[in-house]
Coordinates of C-alpha atoms and ligand atoms in Angstrom, one line a residue:
X220 CA -70.8 -81.3 -109.2
X221 CA -73.1 -83.1 -107.1
X222 CA -73.4 -86.8 -105.9
X223 CA -76.4 -88.2 -107.5
X224 CA -75.9 -92.1 -107.5
X225 CA -73.8 -95.1 -106.9
X226 CA -72.0 -96.2 -110.0
X227 CA -73.4 -99.8 -109.6
X228 CA -76.8 -98.3 -110.4
X229 CA -75.8 -97.2 -113.7
X230 CA -76.3 -100.0 -116.4
X231 CA -75.6 -100.1 -120.3
X232 CA -79.0 -100.0 -122.1
X233 CA -80.7 -98.5 -119.1
X234 CA -81.7 -95.0 -118.1
X235 CA -81.4 -94.0 -114.4
X236 CA -83.2 -91.0 -113.3
X237 CA -81.4 -88.8 -110.8
X238 CA -81.8 -85.4 -109.3
X239 CA -79.1 -82.8 -109.6
X240 CA -79.5 -79.3 -108.3
X241 CA -83.4 -79.9 -107.9
X242 CA -83.8 -80.8 -111.7
X243 CA -84.2 -84.3 -113.2
X244 CA -81.4 -85.9 -115.1
X245 CA -80.8 -89.1 -116.7
X246 CA -77.6 -91.3 -116.7
X247 CA -76.7 -94.4 -118.9
X248 CA -73.4 -96.2 -119.5
X249 CA -71.9 -96.2 -123.2
X250 CA -69.0 -98.3 -123.8
X251 CA -68.3 -98.6 -119.9
X252 CA -68.4 -94.8 -119.6
X253 CA -71.1 -93.1 -117.6
X254 CA -72.9 -90.4 -119.6
X255 CA -75.5 -87.8 -118.2
X256 CA -77.9 -85.6 -119.7
X257 CA -81.1 -83.5 -118.8
X258 CA -84.3 -85.3 -118.4
X259 CA -86.4 -83.0 -120.8
X260 CA -86.7 -83.0 -124.4
X261 CA -85.6 -79.8 -126.2
X262 CA -88.7 -80.2 -128.5
X263 CA -91.3 -79.3 -125.8
X264 CA -89.6 -79.9 -122.7
X265 CA -91.3 -83.2 -121.9
X266 CA -89.6 -85.8 -119.9
X267 CA -87.3 -88.5 -121.6
X268 CA -87.0 -90.9 -118.9
X269 CA -89.3 -93.5 -120.7
X270 CA -87.5 -93.0 -124.0
X271 CA -86.0 -95.8 -126.0
X272 CA -82.4 -96.0 -125.9
X273 CA -80.4 -97.9 -128.7
X274 CA -76.8 -97.9 -128.0
X275 CA -75.9 -94.2 -127.8
X276 CA -79.4 -92.9 -129.4
X277 CA -82.4 -91.9 -127.5
X278 CA -85.7 -91.5 -129.1
X279 CA -88.0 -89.3 -127.3
X280 CA -91.2 -91.3 -126.2
X281 CA -93.5 -88.3 -127.2
X282 CA -92.8 -87.1 -130.8
X283 CA -89.9 -89.4 -131.8
X284 CA -86.9 -86.8 -131.8
X285 CA -83.8 -88.6 -131.5
X286 CA -80.5 -87.5 -129.9
X287 CA -76.9 -88.9 -129.5
X288 CA -76.7 -88.9 -125.7
X289 CA -72.9 -88.4 -125.7
X290 CA -72.8 -85.3 -127.9
X291 CA -76.2 -84.2 -127.4
X292 CA -76.6 -83.9 -131.3
X293 CA -80.1 -83.8 -132.6
X294 CA -80.3 -86.7 -135.2
X295 CA -84.1 -86.5 -136.1
X296 CA -86.7 -84.1 -135.1
X297 CA -90.6 -84.5 -134.3
X298 CA -91.7 -87.2 -136.4
X299 CA -94.0 -89.5 -134.4
X300 CA -96.9 -89.2 -131.9
X301 CA -96.5 -91.0 -128.8
X302 CA -94.2 -93.6 -130.4
X303 CA -96.2 -93.9 -133.6
X304 CA -94.4 -93.0 -136.7
X305 CA -96.2 -90.2 -138.7
X306 CA -96.0 -89.4 -142.3
X307 CA -93.5 -86.6 -143.6
X308 CA -96.3 -84.2 -144.2
X309 CA -97.1 -84.0 -140.6
X310 CA -93.7 -83.3 -139.3
X311 CA -94.0 -79.7 -139.4
X312 CA -97.1 -79.8 -137.5
X313 CA -95.5 -82.3 -135.1
X314 CA -92.6 -79.6 -134.6
X315 CA -95.1 -77.1 -133.4
X316 CA -92.8 -74.1 -134.6
X317 CA -89.9 -75.4 -132.6
X318 CA -86.5 -75.7 -134.5
X319 CA -84.3 -78.8 -134.0
X320 CA -82.2 -78.3 -130.8
X321 CA -79.7 -80.4 -129.1
X322 CA -80.0 -82.4 -125.9
X323 CA -78.5 -80.8 -122.8
X324 CA -75.6 -83.1 -121.7
X325 CA -74.2 -82.8 -118.5
X326 CA -70.6 -83.1 -117.2
X327 CA -70.3 -86.2 -115.1
X328 CA -67.5 -87.9 -113.2
X329 CA -67.3 -91.4 -111.6
X330 CA -65.2 -91.5 -108.6
X331 CA -64.6 -94.1 -105.9
X332 CA -67.8 -95.9 -106.9
X333 CA -70.0 -92.9 -106.8
X334 CA -71.4 -90.8 -109.8
X335 CA -71.2 -86.9 -109.7
X336 CA -73.2 -84.8 -112.2
X337 CA -73.1 -81.0 -112.9
X338 CA -77.0 -79.9 -112.6
X339 CA -79.0 -79.2 -115.9
X340 CA -79.5 -75.4 -116.4
X341 CA -83.2 -76.1 -117.5
X342 CA -86.1 -78.3 -117.0
X343 CA -88.7 -78.3 -114.1
X344 CA -87.3 -77.5 -110.7
X345 CA -88.2 -80.1 -108.1
X346 CA -88.8 -79.1 -104.6
Ligands
FES683 S1 -91.2 -83.7 -126.6 FE1 -89.7 -84.9 -127.3 S2 -90.1 -84.9 -129.5 FE2 -91.7 -83.7 -128.7

């Protein structure tokens, strides 16, 4: 695990972008507990930092896939285009051959006012 932020930076209802192991990750606070997940969507690998967070559900800003950020469970798959909901017949096209997949959740620990995260295993490597 690697220190990525101070605990005070992580707020309920907001996404905090951090870097762990050279890869981007997101933090938020759910019911007082910090959760961490990779900052890339399992659909096409695009960043989730501008996604819409509603409680523990994050909607990807690109094609609308929704994920439970605590468990990583995929709740809905590719149903929008840049935030605009699309009719059902377009969903297979939007999926672009990708099967629904979960979000990569990360082990996280809050200790002495600091946040420690296990780095994502995939996603764009930052230099
Ligand atoms: S990149 Fe997230 S739903 Fe397509």
